[in-house]
Amino acid sequence: MTIAVASGKGGTGKTTVSVNLARVFGTEVRLLDCDVEEPNAHLFLNCSKSGEEIISIPIPQVDESLCNGCGECGSICQYHAIVSFGTVPLVFPEMCHGCGGCAKVCPTNAIHEVARRIGVVEAAQAGNITLIQGRLDIGVAMAPPLIRGVKAHLHNGLPAILDAPPGTSCPVIATLRDSDFVLLVTEPTPFGLHDLKLAVEMVREIGIPFGVVVNRMGIGDNRVHAYCTEQNIPVLLEIPDDRRIAEAYSRGELVVESLPEYRALFVSLLQKTMNAHKLFPQRVHAEGTS
Ligand code: SF4
Ligand code: SF4
């Protein structure tokens, strides 16, 4: 089973839920940190690095001697990463998504592809957790291909938890796609509710069953709960607004280890998630954009 942990905005406790859920799994589990612009799950695990893989995407390189300036390459590129004004095209590597479209349509085979590094995928071991994290190179804004590189380490038959980037944009869709269940983490505040609604829309569009985790219970109001009740969305866990949790977080400690009284909460979240997944074993459909 692959469980994705997402939230409509950053700072809601998504990583706290991911790492603590992974720890209470008890058996071998993969934790994939797909927040490749700012991976931080490793900060909470006493990891020993076991491997690293460079991830690249193919970008076009034009052989000027073969180019007739027809402009077909620029016409097909959705990202304006290759532009021709009846001349040999200009290539903007930082905007290229590596789709290969321009090379395919070039009538003179003037385009061949060269690898452009975008980041690394690192592996580390921490007890029952195999951590796989993506780390985007500085100045690169091409998260989805790196996220796919992280997700290539999903193993059939092994449970996995995906820590998604915050928000509802393409990198989040790339993370959630093909997951079995999504936990949406939010806070009981008007901002939390606003971003939860966006996240719910996104997950419903992709067609993956989901439930909600409410973090910092005790602040704000009850509108998140009212919304979940009205929308028939299960609230699978409420994490109290306990200063000691924030202190453990700031020290890079797992809540289930530094505050063992919370272990039962995360174990129950795991059980409820498994049960909820059994209730909704089929994904409605699996569509999305990259
Ligand atoms: S590989 Fe795709 S994204 Fe990159 S320049 Fe060619 S058409 Fe555009
Ligand atoms: S499609 Fe090929 S021949 Fe036409 S402008 Fe682009 S590189 Fe040149």
Coordinates of N, CA and C in Angstrom, one line a residue, residues 18-250:
S18 N 4.3 12.1 8.3 CA 5.0 11.1 7.4 C 6.0 10.3 8.2
V19 N 6.9 11.1 8.9 CA 8.0 10.3 9.6 C 7.5 9.5 10.8
N20 N 6.6 10.0 11.5 CA 6.1 9.3 12.7 C 5.2 8.1 12.2
L21 N 4.5 8.2 11.2 CA 3.7 7.1 10.6 C 4.6 6.0 10.1
A22 N 5.7 6.5 9.5 CA 6.7 5.5 9.0 C 7.3 4.7 10.2
R23 N 7.6 5.4 11.2 CA 8.3 4.8 12.4 C 7.4 3.7 13.0
V24 N 6.0 4.0 13.1 CA 5.2 3.1 13.8 C 4.7 1.9 12.9
F25 N 5.2 1.9 11.7 CA 4.8 0.8 10.8 C 5.3 -0.5 11.4
G26 N 6.4 -0.5 12.0 CA 6.8 -1.8 12.7 C 7.6 -2.7 11.8
T27 N 7.2 -2.8 10.5 CA 7.9 -3.6 9.5 C 8.6 -2.7 8.6
E28 N 9.3 -3.3 7.6 CA 10.1 -2.5 6.6 C 9.1 -1.6 5.8
V29 N 9.5 -0.4 5.7 CA 8.7 0.6 5.0 C 9.6 1.6 4.2
R30 N 9.1 2.0 3.1 CA 9.9 3.0 2.3 C 9.2 4.4 2.6
L31 N 10.1 5.3 2.9 CA 9.6 6.7 3.1 C 10.2 7.5 2.0
L32 N 9.4 8.0 1.1 CA 9.9 8.8 -0.1 C 9.6 10.3 0.2
D33 N 10.7 11.0 0.3 CA 10.5 12.5 0.5 C 10.5 13.1 -0.9
C34 N 9.3 13.4 -1.3 CA 9.1 14.0 -2.7 C 9.1 15.5 -2.6
D35 N 9.3 16.1 -1.5 CA 9.4 17.5 -1.4 C 10.8 17.9 -1.8
V36 N 11.1 17.8 -3.2 CA 12.5 17.8 -3.6 C 13.1 19.2 -3.6
E37 N 12.3 20.2 -3.4 CA 12.9 21.5 -3.3 C 13.5 21.8 -1.9
E38 N 12.9 21.0 -1.0 CA 13.3 21.2 0.4 C 13.1 19.9 1.2
P39 N 13.8 18.9 0.9 CA 13.6 17.6 1.6 C 14.0 17.8 3.1
N40 N 13.2 17.3 4.0 CA 13.6 17.5 5.4 C 13.3 16.3 6.3
A41 N 12.7 15.2 5.7 CA 12.4 14.0 6.5 C 13.7 13.5 7.2
H42 N 14.8 13.6 6.5 CA 16.1 13.0 7.0 C 16.5 13.7 8.3
L43 N 16.0 14.9 8.6 CA 16.4 15.6 9.8 C 15.8 14.9 11.1
F44 N 14.8 14.1 10.9 CA 14.1 13.4 12.0 C 14.5 12.0 12.2
L45 N 15.4 11.5 11.3 CA 15.8 10.1 11.3 C 17.3 10.0 11.5
N46 N 17.7 9.1 12.2 CA 19.2 8.9 12.4 C 19.6 8.0 11.3
C47 N 19.9 8.7 10.1 CA 20.1 7.9 8.9 C 21.5 7.6 8.6
S48 N 21.8 6.5 7.9 CA 23.1 6.3 7.3 C 22.9 6.2 5.8
K49 N 23.6 7.1 5.1 CA 23.4 7.2 3.6 C 23.9 5.9 3.0
S50 N 23.1 5.4 2.0 CA 23.5 4.1 1.4 C 23.6 4.2 -0.1
G51 N 23.3 5.4 -0.7 CA 23.4 5.5 -2.1 C 23.0 6.8 -2.7
E52 N 23.4 7.1 -3.9 CA 23.1 8.4 -4.5 C 23.0 8.1 -6.0
E53 N 22.0 8.7 -6.7 CA 21.9 8.6 -8.1 C 21.6 10.0 -8.7
I54 N 22.4 10.3 -9.8 CA 22.1 11.6 -10.4 C 21.0 11.5 -11.4
I55 N 20.1 12.4 -11.4 CA 18.9 12.4 -12.3 C 19.1 13.5 -13.3
S56 N 18.9 13.1 -14.6 CA 19.0 14.1 -15.7 C 17.8 14.0 -16.5
I57 N 17.5 15.1 -17.3 CA 16.5 15.0 -18.3 C 17.2 15.3 -19.7
P58 N 16.6 14.7 -20.8 CA 17.2 15.0 -22.1 C 16.7 16.3 -22.6
I59 N 17.7 17.1 -23.0 CA 17.3 18.4 -23.6 C 17.9 18.5 -25.1
P60 N 17.2 19.3 -25.9 CA 17.7 19.3 -27.3 C 19.0 20.0 -27.6
Q61 N 19.7 19.5 -28.5 CA 20.9 20.2 -29.0 C 20.8 20.2 -30.6
V62 N 20.9 21.4 -31.2 CA 20.6 21.5 -32.6 C 21.9 21.5 -33.4
D63 N 21.9 20.7 -34.4 CA 23.0 20.7 -35.4 C 22.7 21.7 -36.5
E64 N 23.4 22.9 -36.4 CA 23.1 24.0 -37.3 C 23.2 23.6 -38.8
S65 N 24.1 22.7 -39.1 CA 24.4 22.3 -40.5 C 23.2 21.6 -41.1
L66 N 22.3 21.0 -40.2 CA 21.2 20.2 -40.7 C 19.9 21.0 -40.6
C67 N 19.9 22.1 -39.9 CA 18.6 22.9 -39.6 C 18.3 23.8 -40.8
N68 N 17.0 23.7 -41.2 CA 16.5 24.6 -42.3 C 15.6 25.7 -41.8
G69 N 15.5 25.8 -40.5 CA 14.8 27.0 -39.9 C 13.3 26.9 -40.1
C70 N 12.8 25.6 -40.2 CA 11.3 25.5 -40.5 C 10.4 25.9 -39.3
G71 N 11.0 25.8 -38.1 CA 10.2 26.3 -36.9 C 9.3 25.2 -36.3
E72 N 9.3 24.0 -36.9 CA 8.4 22.9 -36.3 C 8.7 22.7 -34.9
C73 N 10.0 22.7 -34.5 CA 10.3 22.4 -33.1 C 9.7 23.4 -32.1
G74 N 9.8 24.7 -32.5 CA 9.2 25.8 -31.6 C 7.7 25.7 -31.6
S75 N 7.1 25.2 -32.7 CA 5.6 25.1 -32.7 C 5.1 24.1 -31.7
I76 N 5.8 23.0 -31.6 CA 5.3 21.9 -30.8 C 5.6 22.1 -29.3
C77 N 6.6 22.9 -29.0 CA 7.0 23.0 -27.6 C 6.0 23.8 -26.8
Q78 N 5.4 23.2 -25.8 CA 4.4 23.8 -25.0 C 5.1 24.8 -24.0
Y79 N 6.4 24.7 -23.8 CA 7.0 25.4 -22.7 C 7.9 26.5 -23.2
H80 N 7.8 26.8 -24.5 CA 8.6 27.9 -25.2 C 10.1 27.7 -24.8
A81 N 10.5 26.5 -24.8 CA 11.9 26.2 -24.4 C 12.8 26.1 -25.7
I82 N 12.2 26.1 -26.8 CA 13.0 26.1 -28.1 C 12.2 27.1 -29.0
V83 N 12.9 28.1 -29.6 CA 12.2 29.1 -30.3 C 13.0 29.3 -31.6
S84 N 12.2 29.3 -32.7 CA 12.8 29.6 -34.0 C 12.1 30.7 -34.8
F85 N 12.8 31.7 -35.3 CA 12.1 32.7 -36.1 C 12.6 32.6 -37.6
G86 N 12.4 31.4 -38.1 CA 12.9 31.1 -39.5 C 14.4 31.0 -39.5
T87 N 14.9 30.7 -38.3 CA 16.4 30.6 -38.2 C 16.7 29.3 -37.4
V88 N 18.0 29.1 -37.2 CA 18.4 28.0 -36.3 C 17.8 28.3 -34.9
P89 N 17.1 27.4 -34.3 CA 16.4 27.8 -33.0 C 17.3 28.0 -31.9
L90 N 16.8 28.8 -30.9 CA 17.4 29.1 -29.7 C 16.8 28.1 -28.7
V91 N 17.7 27.5 -27.8 CA 17.2 26.5 -26.8 C 17.4 27.2 -25.4
F92 N 16.3 27.1 -24.6 CA 16.4 27.6 -23.2 C 16.3 26.4 -22.3
P93 N 17.5 25.8 -21.9 CA 17.5 24.5 -21.2 C 16.8 24.5 -19.9
E94 N 16.8 25.7 -19.2 CA 16.1 25.7 -17.9 C 14.6 25.7 -18.0
M95 N 14.1 25.9 -19.2 CA 12.6 25.8 -19.4 C 12.2 24.4 -20.0
C96 N 13.2 23.6 -20.4 CA 12.9 22.4 -21.1 C 12.4 21.3 -20.2
H97 N 11.3 20.6 -20.5 CA 10.8 19.5 -19.6 C 11.3 18.2 -20.1
G98 N 12.1 18.2 -21.2 CA 12.7 16.9 -21.6 C 11.7 15.9 -22.2
C99 N 10.6 16.5 -22.9 CA 9.6 15.6 -23.4 C 10.0 14.9 -24.7
G100 N 11.0 15.5 -25.4 CA 11.5 14.9 -26.6 C 10.6 15.2 -27.9
G101 N 9.6 16.1 -27.7 CA 8.7 16.4 -28.8 C 9.4 17.1 -30.0
C102 N 10.3 18.0 -29.7 CA 11.0 18.8 -30.7 C 11.9 17.9 -31.6
A103 N 12.6 16.9 -31.0 CA 13.4 16.0 -31.8 C 12.6 15.1 -32.7
K104 N 11.4 14.8 -32.2 CA 10.5 13.9 -33.0 C 10.0 14.6 -34.2
V105 N 9.6 15.9 -34.1 CA 9.0 16.5 -35.2 C 10.0 17.1 -36.2
C106 N 11.3 17.2 -35.8 CA 12.3 17.9 -36.7 C 12.4 17.1 -38.0
P107 N 12.1 17.7 -39.1 CA 12.1 16.9 -40.4 C 13.5 16.6 -40.9
T108 N 14.5 17.3 -40.4 CA 15.8 17.0 -40.9 C 16.7 16.3 -39.9
N109 N 16.1 15.8 -38.8 CA 16.9 15.2 -37.8 C 18.1 16.1 -37.3
A110 N 17.8 17.3 -37.2 CA 18.9 18.3 -36.8 C 19.0 18.3 -35.2
I111 N 18.0 17.7 -34.5 CA 18.0 17.8 -33.1 C 18.4 16.4 -32.5
H112 N 19.4 16.4 -31.7 CA 19.7 15.3 -30.8 C 19.6 15.7 -29.4
E113 N 19.5 14.7 -28.5 CA 19.3 15.1 -27.1 C 20.6 14.8 -26.3
V114 N 20.8 15.8 -25.3 CA 21.9 15.6 -24.4 C 21.3 15.7 -23.0
A115 N 22.0 15.0 -22.0 CA 21.5 15.0 -20.7 C 21.8 16.3 -19.9
R116 N 20.8 16.8 -19.2 CA 21.0 17.9 -18.3 C 20.7 17.5 -16.9
R117 N 21.6 17.6 -16.0 CA 21.4 17.2 -14.6 C 20.4 18.1 -14.0
I118 N 19.5 17.5 -13.2 CA 18.5 18.4 -12.5 C 18.6 18.1 -10.9
G119 N 19.2 17.0 -10.5 CA 19.3 16.8 -9.1 C 19.7 15.4 -8.8
V120 N 19.6 15.0 -7.5 CA 20.0 13.7 -7.1 C 18.9 13.0 -6.3
V121 N 18.9 11.7 -6.4 CA 18.1 10.8 -5.5 C 19.0 10.1 -4.5
E122 N 18.8 10.3 -3.2 CA 19.6 9.8 -2.2 C 18.9 8.7 -1.4
A123 N 19.6 7.6 -1.0 CA 19.0 6.6 -0.2 C 19.7 6.5 1.1
A124 N 18.9 6.2 2.2 CA 19.5 6.1 3.5 C 18.6 5.1 4.3
Q125 N 19.3 4.6 5.3 CA 18.6 3.6 6.1 C 18.5 4.1 7.6
A126 N 17.3 3.9 8.2 CA 17.1 4.3 9.6 C 16.1 3.3 10.2
G127 N 16.7 2.3 10.8 CA 15.9 1.2 11.4 C 15.0 0.6 10.3
N128 N 13.7 0.5 10.6 CA 12.7 -0.1 9.7 C 12.4 0.7 8.4
I129 N 13.0 2.0 8.4 CA 12.7 2.9 7.3 C 13.8 3.0 6.3
T130 N 13.5 2.8 5.0 CA 14.4 3.1 4.0 C 13.9 4.4 3.4
L131 N 14.8 5.4 3.6 CA 14.4 6.8 3.2 C 15.0 7.0 1.8
I132 N 14.1 7.5 0.9 CA 14.6 7.9 -0.5 C 14.2 9.3 -0.6
Q133 N 15.1 10.2 -0.9 CA 14.8 11.6 -1.0 C 15.4 12.2 -2.3
G134 N 14.6 13.1 -2.9 CA 15.1 13.8 -4.0 C 15.6 15.2 -3.6
R135 N 16.7 15.6 -4.2 CA 17.2 16.9 -3.9 C 17.5 17.7 -5.2
L136 N 16.6 18.6 -5.5 CA 16.7 19.4 -6.7 C 18.0 20.3 -6.7
D137 N 18.7 20.4 -7.8 CA 19.9 21.2 -7.8 C 19.4 22.7 -7.7
I138 N 20.3 23.5 -7.1 CA 20.0 24.9 -7.0 C 19.8 25.6 -8.3
G139 N 18.7 26.4 -8.5 CA 18.4 27.1 -9.7 C 17.6 26.3 -10.7
V140 N 17.3 25.0 -10.4 CA 16.5 24.1 -11.3 C 15.1 24.2 -10.8
A141 N 14.1 24.4 -11.7 CA 12.7 24.4 -11.4 C 12.0 23.3 -12.1
M142 N 12.4 22.1 -12.0 CA 11.9 21.0 -12.8 C 11.6 19.8 -11.8
A143 N 10.7 20.0 -10.9 CA 10.5 19.0 -9.8 C 9.9 17.7 -10.3
P144 N 8.9 17.7 -11.2 CA 8.2 16.4 -11.5 C 9.2 15.3 -12.0
P145 N 10.1 15.6 -12.9 CA 11.0 14.5 -13.4 C 11.8 13.9 -12.2
L146 N 12.2 14.8 -11.3 CA 13.0 14.3 -10.1 C 12.1 13.5 -9.2
I147 N 10.9 13.9 -9.0 CA 9.9 13.2 -8.2 C 9.7 11.8 -8.8
R148 N 9.6 11.7 -10.1 CA 9.5 10.4 -10.8 C 10.7 9.6 -10.5
G149 N 11.9 10.2 -10.4 CA 13.1 9.5 -10.1 C 13.0 8.9 -8.7
V150 N 12.5 9.7 -7.8 CA 12.3 9.2 -6.4 C 11.3 8.0 -6.4
K151 N 10.2 8.2 -7.1 CA 9.2 7.2 -7.1 C 9.6 5.9 -7.8
A152 N 10.6 6.0 -8.6 CA 11.1 4.8 -9.3 C 11.6 3.8 -8.2
H153 N 11.8 4.3 -7.0 CA 12.3 3.4 -5.9 C 11.2 2.7 -5.1
L154 N 9.9 3.0 -5.6 CA 8.8 2.2 -4.9 C 9.0 0.7 -5.3
H155 N 8.8 -0.1 -4.3 CA 8.9 -1.5 -4.6 C 7.6 -2.2 -4.5
N156 N 7.2 -3.0 -5.5 CA 6.0 -3.7 -5.5 C 5.9 -4.6 -4.2
G157 N 4.9 -4.5 -3.5 CA 4.7 -5.4 -2.3 C 5.2 -4.8 -1.1
L158 N 6.1 -3.7 -1.1 CA 6.6 -3.1 0.1 C 5.8 -1.8 0.4
P159 N 5.3 -1.7 1.6 CA 4.5 -0.5 1.9 C 5.4 0.8 1.8
A160 N 4.7 1.9 1.4 CA 5.5 3.1 1.2 C 4.7 4.3 1.7
I161 N 5.4 5.3 2.2 CA 4.8 6.6 2.5 C 5.4 7.7 1.7
L162 N 4.6 8.5 1.0 CA 5.2 9.6 0.2 C 4.9 10.9 0.9
D163 N 6.0 11.6 1.2 CA 5.8 13.0 1.8 C 5.8 13.9 0.6
A164 N 4.6 14.5 0.3 CA 4.4 15.3 -0.9 C 4.9 16.8 -0.6
P165 N 5.2 17.5 -1.7 CA 5.5 18.9 -1.5 C 4.2 19.6 -1.1
P166 N 4.3 20.8 -0.5 CA 3.0 21.5 -0.1 C 2.3 22.1 -1.4
G167 N 1.0 22.3 -1.2 CA 0.3 23.0 -2.3 C -0.5 22.0 -3.1
T168 N -0.9 22.5 -4.3 CA -1.7 21.7 -5.2 C -1.2 21.8 -6.7
S169 N 0.1 22.0 -6.8 CA 0.6 22.2 -8.2 C 1.2 20.9 -8.8
C170 N 1.8 21.0 -9.9 CA 2.3 19.8 -10.7 C 3.1 18.9 -9.8
P171 N 4.1 19.4 -9.0 CA 4.9 18.4 -8.2 C 4.0 17.6 -7.3
V172 N 3.0 18.2 -6.8 CA 2.1 17.4 -5.9 C 1.3 16.3 -6.6
I173 N 0.8 16.7 -7.8 CA 0.1 15.7 -8.6 C 1.1 14.6 -9.0
A174 N 2.3 14.9 -9.4 CA 3.3 13.9 -9.7 C 3.6 13.0 -8.6
T175 N 3.5 13.5 -7.3 CA 3.7 12.7 -6.1 C 2.5 11.8 -5.9
L176 N 1.3 12.4 -5.9 CA 0.1 11.6 -5.5 C -0.3 10.6 -6.5
R177 N 0.0 10.8 -7.8 CA -0.5 9.9 -8.8 C 0.0 8.5 -8.5
D178 N -0.9 7.5 -8.6 CA -0.7 6.1 -8.4 C -0.6 5.7 -6.9
S179 N -0.9 6.7 -6.0 CA -0.9 6.3 -4.6 C -2.3 5.6 -4.4
D180 N -2.3 4.8 -3.2 CA -3.6 4.1 -2.9 C -4.4 5.0 -2.0
F181 N -3.8 5.8 -1.2 CA -4.6 6.6 -0.3 C -3.9 7.9 0.1
V182 N -4.6 9.0 0.3 CA -3.9 10.3 0.6 C -4.4 10.7 2.0
L183 N -3.5 11.1 2.8 CA -3.8 11.8 4.0 C -3.5 13.3 3.8
L184 N -4.6 14.1 4.0 CA -4.5 15.5 3.9 C -4.3 16.2 5.2
V185 N -3.2 16.8 5.5 CA -2.9 17.4 6.8 C -3.3 18.8 6.8
T186 N -4.1 19.3 7.8 CA -4.5 20.6 7.9 C -4.5 21.1 9.3
E187 N -4.8 22.4 9.5 CA -5.0 23.0 10.8 C -6.4 23.6 10.9
P188 N -6.9 23.6 12.1 CA -8.3 24.1 12.3 C -8.4 25.6 12.3
T189 N -7.9 26.2 11.2 CA -8.0 27.7 11.1 C -8.6 28.0 9.8
P190 N -9.0 29.3 9.6 CA -9.6 29.7 8.3 C -8.6 29.4 7.2
F191 N -7.3 29.7 7.4 CA -6.3 29.5 6.3 C -6.3 28.0 6.0
G192 N -6.2 27.2 7.1 CA -6.2 25.7 6.9 C -7.4 25.2 6.2
L193 N -8.5 25.7 6.5 CA -9.8 25.3 5.8 C -9.7 25.7 4.3
H194 N -9.3 26.9 4.0 CA -9.2 27.4 2.6 C -8.3 26.4 1.8
D195 N -7.1 26.1 2.3 CA -6.2 25.3 1.6 C -6.6 23.8 1.6
L196 N -7.3 23.4 2.6 CA -7.8 22.0 2.6 C -8.8 21.9 1.5
K197 N -9.7 22.9 1.3 CA -10.7 22.8 0.2 C -10.0 22.6 -1.2
L198 N -8.9 23.3 -1.4 CA -8.2 23.2 -2.6 C -7.6 21.8 -2.8
A199 N -7.0 21.3 -1.7 CA -6.4 20.0 -1.7 C -7.5 18.9 -1.9
V200 N -8.7 19.1 -1.3 CA -9.7 18.1 -1.5 C -10.2 18.1 -3.0
E201 N -10.3 19.3 -3.6 CA -10.7 19.4 -5.0 C -9.6 18.6 -5.9
M202 N -8.4 18.8 -5.5 CA -7.3 18.2 -6.3 C -7.4 16.7 -6.2
V203 N -7.5 16.2 -5.0 CA -7.5 14.7 -4.8 C -8.7 14.1 -5.4
R204 N -9.9 14.8 -5.3 CA -11.1 14.2 -6.0 C -10.9 14.2 -7.5
E205 N -10.2 15.2 -8.0 CA -10.0 15.2 -9.5 C -9.1 14.0 -9.9
I206 N -8.1 13.8 -9.1 CA -7.2 12.6 -9.4 C -7.9 11.3 -9.2
G207 N -8.9 11.3 -8.2 CA -9.6 10.1 -8.0 C -9.0 9.1 -7.0
I208 N -8.3 9.6 -6.0 CA -7.7 8.8 -5.0 C -8.5 8.9 -3.7
P209 N -8.8 7.8 -3.0 CA -9.5 8.0 -1.7 C -8.6 8.7 -0.7
F210 N -9.2 9.4 0.2 CA -8.4 10.3 1.1 C -9.1 10.5 2.5
G211 N -8.4 10.9 3.5 CA -8.9 11.2 4.8 C -8.1 12.4 5.2
V212 N -8.5 13.0 6.4 CA -7.9 14.2 6.9 C -7.3 14.0 8.2
V213 N -6.1 14.7 8.4 CA -5.5 14.7 9.7 C -5.5 16.2 10.2
V214 N -6.1 16.5 11.3 CA -6.1 17.8 11.8 C -5.0 18.0 12.9
N215 N -4.1 18.9 12.5 CA -2.9 19.1 13.5 C -3.2 20.4 14.3
R216 N -2.6 20.4 15.4 CA -2.7 21.6 16.3 C -4.2 21.8 16.8
M217 N -4.8 20.7 17.1 CA -6.2 20.8 17.6 C -6.2 21.7 18.9
G218 N -7.1 22.6 18.9 CA -7.2 23.5 20.1 C -7.0 24.9 19.7
I219 N -6.3 25.1 18.6 CA -6.3 26.5 18.0 C -7.5 26.7 17.1
G220 N -7.7 27.9 16.7 CA -8.7 28.2 15.6 C -10.2 27.9 16.1
D221 N -10.9 27.2 15.1 CA -12.3 27.0 15.4 C -12.7 25.6 14.8
N222 N -14.0 25.4 14.7 CA -14.5 24.0 14.3 C -14.9 24.0 12.8
R223 N -14.5 25.0 12.0 CA -15.0 25.0 10.7 C -14.4 23.8 9.8
V224 N -13.2 23.4 10.1 CA -12.6 22.3 9.3 C -13.4 21.1 9.6
H225 N -13.8 20.8 10.8 CA -14.6 19.6 11.2 C -16.0 19.7 10.5
A226 N -16.6 20.9 10.6 CA -17.9 21.1 10.0 C -17.8 20.8 8.5
Y227 N -16.8 21.3 7.8 CA -16.6 21.0 6.4 C -16.5 19.5 6.1
C228 N -15.6 18.9 6.9 CA -15.4 17.4 6.7 C -16.7 16.6 6.9
T229 N -17.5 17.0 7.9 CA -18.7 16.3 8.2 C -19.7 16.5 7.0
E230 N -19.8 17.8 6.5 CA -20.7 18.1 5.4 C -20.3 17.4 4.1
Q231 N -18.9 17.2 3.9 CA -18.4 16.6 2.7 C -18.2 15.1 2.8
N232 N -18.6 14.6 4.0 CA -18.4 13.2 4.3 C -17.0 12.7 4.1
I233 N -16.1 13.5 4.7 CA -14.6 13.2 4.6 C -14.2 12.7 6.0
P234 N -13.6 11.5 6.1 CA -13.2 11.0 7.5 C -12.0 11.8 8.0
V235 N -12.2 12.2 9.3 CA -11.1 12.8 10.0 C -10.4 11.7 10.8
L236 N -9.2 11.3 10.4 CA -8.6 10.1 10.8 C -7.7 10.3 12.1
L237 N -7.3 11.5 12.3 CA -6.4 11.8 13.4 C -6.5 13.3 13.8
E238 N -6.5 13.5 15.1 CA -6.4 14.9 15.6 C -5.2 14.9 16.5
I239 N -4.2 15.8 16.1 CA -3.0 16.0 16.9 C -3.1 17.2 17.8
P240 N -3.1 17.1 19.1 CA -3.3 18.3 20.0 C -2.2 19.3 19.7
D241 N -2.6 20.6 20.0 CA -1.6 21.7 20.0 C -0.8 21.6 21.3
D242 N 0.2 20.8 21.3 CA 1.0 20.5 22.4 C 2.4 21.2 22.2
R243 N 2.8 22.1 23.0 CA 4.1 22.8 22.9 C 5.2 21.8 22.8
R244 N 5.1 20.6 23.5 CA 6.2 19.7 23.5 C 6.4 19.0 22.2
I245 N 5.3 19.0 21.4 CA 5.5 18.4 20.0 C 6.3 19.4 19.2
A246 N 6.0 20.7 19.3 CA 6.8 21.7 18.6 C 8.3 21.7 19.0
E247 N 8.5 21.5 20.3 CA 9.9 21.4 20.8 C 10.6 20.2 20.3
A248 N 9.9 19.1 20.2 CA 10.5 17.8 19.7 C 10.9 18.1 18.2
Y249 N 10.0 18.7 17.5 CA 10.2 19.0 16.1 C 11.4 19.9 15.9
S250 N 11.5 20.9 16.7 CA 12.7 21.8 16.6 C 14.0 21.1 16.9

